[in-house]
Coordinates of C-alpha atoms in Angstrom, one line a residue:
G1 CA -5.9 19.6 -51.9
T2 CA -9.5 20.2 -50.7
I3 CA -12.6 18.1 -50.5
P4 CA -14.7 19.1 -53.5
E5 CA -18.4 19.9 -53.4
S6 CA -18.9 17.2 -56.0
V7 CA -18.3 14.6 -53.4
E8 CA -22.1 14.5 -53.1
N9 CA -22.2 12.6 -56.4
L10 CA -20.9 9.5 -54.7
T11 CA -24.4 8.6 -53.5
E12 CA -23.6 5.0 -52.9
L13 CA -20.5 5.8 -50.8
V14 CA -20.3 4.0 -47.5
Y15 CA -16.8 4.8 -46.3
L16 CA -15.0 8.2 -46.8
Y17 CA -11.6 7.6 -45.3
L18 CA -9.1 10.4 -45.8
H19 CA -7.0 10.0 -42.7
E20 CA -3.6 11.7 -42.4
N21 CA -3.3 13.6 -45.7
K22 CA -2.6 17.3 -46.3
L23 CA -6.1 18.3 -47.0
T24 CA -6.9 22.0 -46.5
G25 CA -10.0 24.2 -46.8
T26 CA -13.4 23.5 -45.2
I27 CA -15.7 20.5 -45.1
P28 CA -18.3 21.1 -47.8
E29 CA -22.0 21.1 -47.0
S30 CA -22.5 18.7 -49.8
V31 CA -21.0 15.9 -47.6
G32 CA -24.4 15.7 -46.0
N33 CA -25.9 14.4 -49.3
L34 CA -24.4 11.0 -48.9
P35 CA -27.3 8.9 -47.6
E36 CA -25.4 5.6 -47.4
L37 CA -22.3 7.0 -45.6
E38 CA -21.4 5.1 -42.5
I39 CA -17.9 6.2 -41.8
L40 CA -16.6 9.8 -42.2
W41 CA -12.9 9.8 -41.3
L42 CA -11.1 13.1 -41.9
D43 CA -8.6 13.2 -39.1
E44 CA -5.0 14.5 -39.1
N45 CA -5.3 17.0 -41.9
N46 CA -5.3 20.8 -42.1
L47 CA -9.0 21.4 -42.4
T48 CA -10.4 24.7 -41.2
G49 CA -13.9 26.2 -40.7
T50 CA -16.8 24.7 -38.9
I51 CA -18.7 21.4 -38.9
P52 CA -21.5 21.7 -41.5
E53 CA -25.1 21.3 -40.3
S54 CA -25.7 19.0 -43.1
V55 CA -23.9 16.2 -41.2
G56 CA -27.1 15.7 -39.4
N57 CA -28.6 14.3 -42.6
L58 CA -26.3 11.3 -42.5
I59 CA -28.8 9.0 -40.9
N60 CA -26.6 5.9 -41.4
L61 CA -23.4 7.5 -39.9
E62 CA -21.7 5.4 -37.3
K63 CA -18.2 6.8 -37.0
F64 CA -17.2 10.4 -37.3
N65 CA -13.6 11.5 -36.9
L66 CA -12.3 15.0 -37.4
G67 CA -9.5 14.8 -34.9
S68 CA -6.2 16.8 -35.3
N69 CA -7.3 19.5 -37.6
A70 CA -7.8 23.3 -37.2
L71 CA -11.6 23.4 -37.0
T72 CA -13.3 26.1 -35.0
G73 CA -16.7 27.2 -33.8
T74 CA -19.3 25.3 -31.9
V75 CA -20.7 21.8 -32.4
P76 CA -24.1 21.8 -34.1
N77 CA -27.0 20.1 -32.4
I78 CA -27.2 17.2 -34.8
Y79 CA -25.9 14.0 -33.2
G80 CA -29.1 13.1 -31.3
K81 CA -30.7 12.7 -34.8
L82 CA -28.3 9.9 -35.8
P83 CA -29.8 6.6 -34.6
N84 CA -26.7 4.4 -35.5
F85 CA -24.1 6.8 -34.2
K86 CA -21.3 4.9 -32.3
E87 CA -18.1 7.0 -32.4
I88 CA -17.2 10.7 -32.5
D89 CA -13.7 12.1 -32.3
L90 CA -13.3 15.9 -32.4
S91 CA -10.0 15.9 -30.5
D92 CA -7.2 18.5 -30.9
N93 CA -9.1 21.2 -32.7
N94 CA -10.2 24.7 -31.6
F95 CA -13.8 24.0 -30.9
E96 CA -15.4 26.1 -28.1
G97 CA -18.7 26.7 -26.4
I98 CA -20.7 24.6 -24.0
L99 CA -20.0 20.9 -24.0
P100 CA -22.6 19.8 -26.5
P101 CA -25.3 17.8 -24.6
N102 CA -26.6 16.3 -27.8
I103 CA -23.5 14.3 -28.2
F104 CA -24.7 12.2 -25.2
G105 CA -28.1 11.8 -26.9
G106 CA -27.4 8.6 -28.8
V107 CA -28.0 5.5 -26.7
S108 CA -25.8 3.4 -29.0
I109 CA -22.7 5.6 -28.7
E110 CA -19.6 3.7 -27.8
K111 CA -16.8 6.3 -28.0
I112 CA -16.7 10.1 -27.4
N113 CA -13.4 12.0 -27.7
L114 CA -13.6 15.8 -27.4
S115 CA -10.2 16.3 -25.8
G116 CA -7.8 19.2 -26.7
N117 CA -10.4 21.9 -27.4
K118 CA -12.0 24.7 -25.3
F119 CA -15.3 23.2 -24.4
H120 CA -16.6 24.5 -21.1
G121 CA -19.5 23.6 -18.9
N122 CA -20.4 21.9 -15.6
L123 CA -20.4 18.1 -15.9
N124 CA -23.1 17.9 -13.3
Q125 CA -25.5 19.5 -15.8
Y126 CA -25.3 16.2 -17.7
S127 CA -26.2 14.0 -14.7
D128 CA -29.7 13.4 -16.1
T129 CA -28.2 12.0 -19.4
K130 CA -30.1 8.9 -20.6
K131 CA -28.3 5.7 -19.8
L132 CA -25.5 5.1 -22.3
R133 CA -25.1 1.4 -21.7
F134 CA -22.8 0.9 -24.6
L135 CA -20.4 3.8 -24.0
K136 CA -16.8 2.5 -23.5
E137 CA -14.6 5.6 -23.8
L138 CA -15.3 9.1 -22.6
I139 CA -12.4 11.4 -23.3
L140 CA -12.9 15.0 -22.3
G141 CA -9.4 16.0 -21.2
N142 CA -7.7 19.3 -21.9
N143 CA -10.8 21.4 -22.1
C144 CA -12.3 24.0 -19.7
L145 CA -14.8 21.9 -17.9
F146 CA -15.5 22.7 -14.2
G147 CA -17.7 21.7 -11.3
E148 CA -17.7 19.0 -8.7
L149 CA -16.5 15.6 -10.1
P150 CA -19.8 13.6 -10.7
S151 CA -20.2 10.5 -8.6
D152 CA -23.0 9.0 -10.5
L153 CA -21.3 8.3 -13.9
M154 CA -21.5 4.5 -13.1
D155 CA -25.3 4.8 -13.2
T156 CA -25.4 6.2 -16.7
M157 CA -22.2 4.7 -18.2
P158 CA -21.8 1.3 -16.7
K159 CA -19.4 -0.2 -19.3
L160 CA -16.8 2.6 -19.4
S161 CA -13.3 1.3 -19.9
M162 CA -11.6 4.7 -20.4
L163 CA -12.5 7.9 -18.6
D164 CA -10.3 10.9 -19.2
L165 CA -11.3 14.2 -17.6
S166 CA -7.7 15.4 -17.2
H167 CA -6.3 18.9 -17.3
N168 CA -9.5 20.9 -17.4
N169 CA -7.7 23.9 -15.8
S170 CA -5.2 24.9 -18.4
N171 CA -5.4 27.2 -21.5
C172 CA -8.8 28.5 -20.4
E173 CA -9.9 32.2 -20.3
N174 CA -10.6 33.8 -17.0
K175 CA -14.2 34.8 -16.4
M176 CA -15.0 38.3 -15.1
F177 CA -18.1 39.4 -13.3
N178 CA -19.4 42.5 -11.5
R179 CA -19.0 41.9 -7.8
E180 CA -22.6 42.7 -7.0
Y181 CA -23.7 39.8 -9.2
C182 CA -21.4 37.3 -7.8
E183 CA -23.3 34.6 -5.9
W184 CA -21.4 33.0 -3.0
S185 CA -21.6 29.4 -1.9
V186 CA -19.6 27.2 0.4
Y187 CA -17.8 24.1 -0.6
D188 CA -15.9 21.6 1.5
Y189 CA -16.4 23.5 4.8
N190 CA -14.0 26.4 4.6
D191 CA -13.5 26.5 0.8
F192 CA -15.4 29.4 -0.7
L193 CA -16.6 29.5 -4.3
C194 CA -17.7 32.4 -6.4
C195 CA -20.4 31.4 -8.8
N196 CA -22.4 33.4 -11.4
E197 CA -24.1 32.9 -14.7
S198 CA -22.0 33.0 -17.8
N199 CA -22.8 34.5 -21.1
E200 CA -24.3 31.2 -22.1
P201 CA -27.9 30.5 -21.2
D202 CA -28.6 28.3 -18.2
E203 CA -24.9 27.9 -17.4
I204 CA -23.3 28.6 -14.0
I205 CA -19.6 29.4 -13.8
C206 CA -17.9 28.6 -10.5
S207 CA -14.3 28.7 -9.3
K208 CA -12.4 28.3 -6.1
D209 CA -9.7 30.5 -7.4
Y210 CA -10.8 34.2 -7.7
L211 CA -9.5 37.6 -7.0
Y212 CA -10.8 41.2 -6.8
G213 CA -10.1 43.3 -9.8
W214 CA -10.8 46.9 -10.6
D215 CA -14.2 48.6 -10.6
N216 CA -15.9 46.0 -8.5
I217 CA -14.8 43.2 -10.9
I218 CA -14.2 39.7 -9.7
I219 CA -11.9 37.5 -11.8
L220 CA -12.5 33.8 -11.8
H221 CA -9.6 31.6 -12.7
Q222 CA -10.4 28.2 -14.3
T223 CA -9.7 25.5 -11.7
G224 CA -11.1 22.5 -13.5
L225 CA -12.9 19.8 -11.6
W226 CA -13.0 19.8 -7.8
G227 CA -14.4 17.7 -5.0
H228 CA -13.3 14.3 -3.7
L229 CA -12.6 11.2 -5.6
P230 CA -15.9 9.3 -5.7
P231 CA -15.7 5.8 -4.1
E232 CA -18.4 4.8 -6.5
Y233 CA -15.9 4.8 -9.4
A234 CA -14.6 1.5 -8.0
K235 CA -17.8 -0.1 -9.3
F236 CA -16.5 0.4 -12.9
T237 CA -15.8 -3.3 -13.5
F238 CA -14.7 -2.7 -17.1
M239 CA -12.4 0.2 -16.4
E240 CA -8.9 0.1 -17.9
E241 CA -7.8 3.7 -17.7
L242 CA -8.9 6.6 -15.4
D243 CA -7.2 9.9 -15.9
L244 CA -8.3 12.8 -13.6
S245 CA -4.9 14.5 -13.5
G246 CA -4.5 18.3 -13.6
N247 CA -7.6 19.4 -11.9
S248 CA -8.4 20.7 -8.4
L249 CA -9.5 17.5 -6.7
G250 CA -8.9 17.1 -3.0
G251 CA -9.0 14.7 -0.1
T252 CA -7.4 11.3 -0.1
I253 CA -7.6 8.2 -2.3
P254 CA -10.7 6.2 -1.3
L255 CA -10.0 2.7 0.1
E256 CA -12.4 1.3 -2.4
Y257 CA -9.8 2.0 -5.2
V258 CA -7.9 -1.1 -4.0
Q259 CA -10.2 -2.8 -6.5
F260 CA -8.4 -1.0 -9.3
G261 CA -5.2 -2.7 -8.3
R262 CA -6.8 -6.1 -8.8
Q263 CA -8.2 -4.9 -12.2
K264 CA -4.8 -3.4 -13.1
V265 CA -6.5 -0.1 -14.0
N266 CA -4.1 2.7 -15.0
I267 CA -5.0 5.7 -12.8
K268 CA -3.6 9.2 -13.2
L269 CA -4.2 11.7 -10.4
D270 CA -1.0 13.8 -10.6
G271 CA -1.4 17.6 -10.7
N272 CA -4.3 17.8 -8.2
T273 CA -2.6 20.0 -5.5
D274 CA -5.4 19.5 -3.0
L275 CA -5.1 15.7 -3.2
T276 CA -2.9 15.2 -0.1
G277 CA -2.4 13.0 2.9
L278 CA -1.5 9.4 3.5
A279 CA -3.3 6.9 1.4
A280 CA -4.8 3.9 3.1
L281 CA -2.3 1.1 3.7
D282 CA -4.0 -1.3 1.4
I283 CA -3.9 1.3 -1.4
C284 CA -0.2 1.4 -1.1
R285 CA 0.1 -2.4 -0.9
Q286 CA -2.3 -3.5 -3.5
A287 CA -2.8 -0.6 -5.9
R288 CA 0.6 1.2 -5.9
H289 CA 1.5 -0.3 -9.2
V290 CA -1.5 1.4 -10.9
I291 CA -2.0 4.8 -9.2
D292 CA 0.6 7.3 -10.2
V293 CA 0.6 9.5 -7.1
T294 CA 1.3 6.6 -4.8
Q295 CA 4.9 6.9 -5.8
Q296 CA 4.9 10.2 -3.9
E297 CA 6.4 10.1 -0.4
D298 CA 3.5 12.0 1.2
V299 CA 1.0 9.6 -0.2
C300 CA 2.7 6.2 0.3
P301 CA 5.8 6.8 2.5
A302 CA 8.7 4.5 1.6
E303 CA 9.3 3.8 5.3
R304 CA 5.7 2.5 5.8
N305 CA 6.0 0.3 2.8
A306 CA 9.3 -1.1 4.1
V307 CA 7.8 -1.8 7.5
V308 CA 5.0 -3.7 5.8
D309 CA 7.5 -5.8 3.8
V310 CA 9.4 -6.5 7.0
F311 CA 6.3 -7.5 9.0
E312 CA 4.9 -9.6 6.1
D313 CA 8.2 -11.5 5.4
L314 CA 8.5 -12.2 9.1
D315 CA 5.0 -13.8 9.0
L316 CA 3.8 -11.4 11.7
N317 CA 0.0 -11.7 11.8
E318 CA -1.5 -8.5 10.6
K319 CA -3.9 -8.2 13.6
Y320 CA -0.8 -7.7 15.8
W321 CA 0.3 -4.7 13.8
W322 CA -2.2 -2.2 15.2
T323 CA -2.8 -0.9 18.7
E324 CA -4.8 -3.4 20.8
N325 CA -8.1 -2.3 22.4
N326 CA -8.2 -4.2 25.6
A327 CA -11.9 -3.5 26.1
D328 CA -13.0 -5.9 23.4
N329 CA -9.8 -7.7 22.5
D330 CA -10.0 -6.1 19.1
Y331 CA -7.6 -3.9 17.3
N332 CA -8.0 -0.2 16.5
Y333 CA -6.9 0.5 12.9
N334 CA -6.9 3.7 10.9
P335 CA -6.2 2.6 7.3
S336 CA -4.3 5.8 6.7
D337 CA -2.1 5.6 9.8
S338 CA 1.6 6.2 9.8
A339 CA 3.8 3.2 10.7
C340 CA 4.8 5.2 13.8
N341 CA 1.4 4.4 15.3
W342 CA 1.9 0.6 15.0
N343 CA 3.0 -1.9 17.5
Y344 CA 6.7 -2.9 17.8
I345 CA 7.8 0.4 16.1
T346 CA 9.4 3.4 17.8
C347 CA 9.8 6.6 15.9
V348 CA 11.7 9.9 16.4
D349 CA 10.6 12.9 14.5
G350 CA 8.4 10.7 12.3
K351 CA 11.2 8.4 11.3
V352 CA 11.3 4.7 12.2
Q353 CA 14.1 4.3 14.8
S354 CA 13.5 0.9 16.4
I355 CA 11.9 -2.4 15.5
T356 CA 11.6 -4.9 18.4
L357 CA 10.0 -8.3 17.8
T358 CA 11.3 -10.8 20.4
S359 CA 10.0 -14.2 21.6
M360 CA 7.0 -14.3 19.2
A361 CA 7.7 -17.6 17.3
L362 CA 8.1 -15.7 14.0
S363 CA 9.1 -18.2 11.3
G364 CA 9.6 -16.0 8.2
S365 CA 12.7 -14.3 7.0
I366 CA 14.2 -10.8 7.1
S367 CA 13.1 -8.7 4.2
P368 CA 15.7 -6.9 2.0
S369 CA 13.4 -3.8 2.4
I370 CA 14.9 -3.4 5.8
G371 CA 17.7 -1.4 4.1
T372 CA 15.1 1.3 3.2
L373 CA 14.8 2.2 6.9
T374 CA 17.8 4.5 6.9
Y375 CA 17.0 6.0 10.3
L376 CA 16.8 2.6 12.0
E377 CA 19.0 2.4 15.1
V378 CA 17.7 -0.8 16.7
L379 CA 16.7 -4.1 15.1
N380 CA 15.9 -6.7 17.8
L381 CA 14.5 -10.0 16.5
R382 CA 15.9 -12.2 19.3
D383 CA 14.4 -15.6 20.2
N384 CA 12.2 -16.5 17.2
Q385 CA 12.4 -19.1 14.5
I386 CA 13.5 -16.8 11.7
V387 CA 15.0 -18.6 8.7
G388 CA 16.8 -17.5 5.6
T389 CA 19.9 -15.3 5.5
I390 CA 21.0 -12.0 6.8
P391 CA 20.1 -9.5 4.0
L392 CA 23.1 -7.6 2.7
E393 CA 20.9 -4.5 2.7
I394 CA 21.4 -4.2 6.4
G395 CA 24.7 -2.8 5.5
D396 CA 22.9 0.3 4.3
L397 CA 21.7 1.1 7.8
N398 CA 24.4 3.6 8.7
K399 CA 22.7 4.7 12.0
L400 CA 22.2 1.1 13.3
R401 CA 23.5 0.7 16.9
E402 CA 22.0 -2.6 17.8
L403 CA 21.6 -5.7 15.6
I404 CA 20.2 -8.5 17.7
I405 CA 19.1 -11.7 15.8
A406 CA 20.3 -14.3 18.3
H407 CA 18.3 -17.6 18.9
N408 CA 16.9 -18.1 15.4
R409 CA 17.6 -20.4 12.5
I410 CA 19.4 -18.0 10.2
Q411 CA 21.9 -19.7 7.9
K412 CA 24.9 -19.2 5.6
E413 CA 27.5 -16.4 5.8
I414 CA 27.5 -13.0 7.4
P415 CA 27.5 -10.5 4.4
E416 CA 30.6 -8.5 3.9
E417 CA 28.3 -5.4 3.5
L418 CA 27.8 -5.3 7.3
K419 CA 31.3 -4.0 7.7
S420 CA 29.8 -0.6 6.7
L421 CA 28.0 -0.4 10.1
K422 CA 30.3 2.0 11.9
N423 CA 28.0 2.9 14.9
L424 CA 27.4 -0.6 16.3
E425 CA 27.1 -1.0 20.1
V426 CA 25.5 -4.5 20.1
F427 CA 26.1 -7.3 17.5
Q428 CA 24.4 -10.5 18.7
V429 CA 24.1 -13.3 16.1
H430 CA 24.7 -16.4 18.2
A431 CA 22.4 -19.5 18.4
N432 CA 21.8 -19.6 14.6
R433 CA 23.3 -21.7 11.8
L434 CA 25.8 -19.2 10.5
K435 CA 29.2 -20.3 9.2
G436 CA 32.3 -18.9 7.7
K437 CA 33.7 -15.8 9.3
V438 CA 32.5 -12.6 10.9
P439 CA 34.1 -9.8 8.9
D440 CA 37.0 -8.3 10.8
E441 CA 35.9 -4.8 10.0
I442 CA 32.7 -5.3 12.1
K443 CA 33.4 -3.6 15.4
V444 CA 31.3 -2.6 18.4
N445 CA 31.7 -0.1 21.3
E446 CA 32.4 -2.6 24.0
T447 CA 32.1 0.0 26.8
K448 CA 28.4 0.2 26.2
F449 CA 27.3 -3.4 27.1
N450 CA 30.6 -4.9 28.1
F451 CA 30.9 -8.6 27.4
S452 CA 27.5 -9.2 25.8
S453 CA 28.1 -6.6 23.1
F454 CA 29.6 -9.0 20.4
T455 CA 28.4 -12.6 20.4
A456 CA 28.5 -15.3 17.7
D457 CA 28.7 -19.1 17.3
C458 CA 32.5 -19.3 17.5
G459 CA 32.8 -22.0 20.1
Y460 CA 33.0 -25.8 20.1
P461 CA 31.3 -28.1 19.4
S462 CA 29.8 -26.6 16.3
F463 CA 27.0 -27.5 13.8
F464 CA 29.8 -27.4 11.1
P465 CA 33.2 -29.0 10.9
D466 CA 34.7 -25.6 11.6
S467 CA 33.0 -23.1 13.9
L468 CA 32.3 -19.6 12.9
K469 CA 35.5 -17.5 13.1
C470 CA 35.2 -14.3 15.0
E471 CA 38.3 -12.4 16.0
R472 CA 36.5 -9.6 17.9
C473 CA 33.8 -11.5 19.6
T474 CA 33.4 -10.9 23.4
I475 CA 31.4 -14.1 23.8
C476 CA 31.5 -17.4 21.8
C477 CA 28.7 -19.9 21.9
N478 CA 28.6 -23.5 20.7
S479 CA 25.9 -25.8 19.3
K480 CA 24.8 -26.7 22.8
E481 CA 24.1 -23.0 23.3
E482 CA 26.8 -22.9 26.0
C483 CA 28.5 -19.5 25.9
T484 CA 31.9 -18.5 27.2
R485 CA 33.5 -15.1 27.7
M486 CA 36.5 -14.8 25.4
D487 CA 38.9 -13.7 28.2
N488 CA 38.0 -16.9 30.2
H489 CA 38.3 -18.9 27.0
H490 CA 41.8 -17.7 26.5
N491 CA 42.8 -18.4 30.1
T492 CA 41.3 -21.9 29.9
T493 CA 43.0 -22.5 26.6
N494 CA 46.4 -21.5 28.1
Y495 CA 45.9 -23.7 31.1
S496 CA 44.9 -26.7 28.8
I497 CA 48.1 -26.1 26.8
V498 CA 50.3 -26.3 30.0
V499 CA 48.5 -29.4 31.2
S500 CA 48.8 -31.1 27.7
V501 CA 52.5 -30.4 27.6
F502 CA 53.0 -31.8 31.1
I503 CA 51.1 -35.0 30.1
L504 CA 53.1 -35.3 26.9
I505 CA 56.4 -35.0 28.8
F506 CA 55.1 -37.6 31.3
I507 CA 54.3 -40.1 28.6
I508 CA 57.6 -39.6 26.9
S509 CA 59.4 -40.1 30.2
L510 CA 57.5 -43.3 31.2
P511 CA 60.2 -45.8 29.9
K512 CA 62.9 -44.0 31.9
I513 CA 60.7 -43.8 35.0
G514 CA 60.1 -47.6 34.6
S515 CA 63.8 -48.3 34.4
F516 CA 64.4 -46.1 37.4
L517 CA 61.7 -47.9 39.4
K518 CA 63.3 -51.3 38.6
L519 CA 66.7 -50.1 39.7
V520 CA 65.2 -48.9 42.9
Q521 CA 63.5 -52.2 43.5
T522 CA 66.7 -54.1 42.8

């Protein structure tokens, strides 16, 4: 059905709650004759037409929800007249025109949702809005707003918990101007904008996306919001969700957004094609779980994240990660550096090829993230105090040529997964606390480093009742860190066997020798 004009007879009505019905028709003007009305809730119906001007008479109105209907037209200038106004929801309709500035006029407003319409305007035109100290939710996504992303919202809306300015570059009509009236300005060094007045008074339309048309016409394509992500947004201490996706924002993620990781703020930035480049390391370490684009390889490379895990689990002091400046004994650090610029790392074609951390008294463990470094050829952690076990993920390093973890405190068995390493030239695991057996499938190219290529604790004495078994080892070491080449070991073993047999025969023959000696003496 429809909302009848006779609704005005309910003069004592406080709540008009007609949510999610199948109402059609228009909102009657008579609805403005309900002086006690505090809540007008007409969302999720099939209402058409415009918002009646008479709504401005509802001086006690606090909550006004017309979301998910088929309403059209512009929003009347009425909301600054409502002193108790707290919530407005006009989302998912067909409203158009300039974003109504009067909506920001109520100092007690707590929630504004105008998403899913065709409102346009430059957000910076509202920078002088009076302070909305109670505003918690500002949802303006899926409209046709444009302009540089305002950096001063914190000053006017300090308690925002949700800010949605997403997708302001879709389903918007192109603007066309005569070329001779197009005013040019420069944004972000080499980015040119075309700006001109629109058909609305006191409104400037700008776009970075334009083309020349026919008859001296310039066509401006809607590009949404542009500019860099404001570091000032990190001051929103009540923020829970920040959605700026689907615009034309550029630059990189400010380091200050690490704060959002601590606050567990859900941040959406996807769809901003100019938002490129490596994010700061701390963004990827402390805010990756809250910022969607940090899952992208060009923002937070998986290799850099893996190197961080490896360094941290090994307890390598962070100050040693970066390039040392010998002049002041400090460390030069660019927070957006690639791991290829760090100490102890060698890269080829931008991929981590070698990690070498020897004789540094490292006392941590080897991170399973090491398996992410699929281009790694050399892992040398010799002569430290590393504990824990050998991660089975090392078996994923198909290009690994050198695995050197000797002289540490690594325990338990060697994972069977290491038999997948088909390019090994060096496998040194001696002087640890390993037990069991070195998988027979592990092989090395012995011609590369000769006898030092394959070493393990397969000698005696051992820390365990049985020493580590290793059929292919070129050198076996014992618990005293005495090492023997396996060819010498075999020769010594054969000699010992001969001597033992001789002694045994001698002992068995002693009685006969004694009898013989007595006979001789007689």
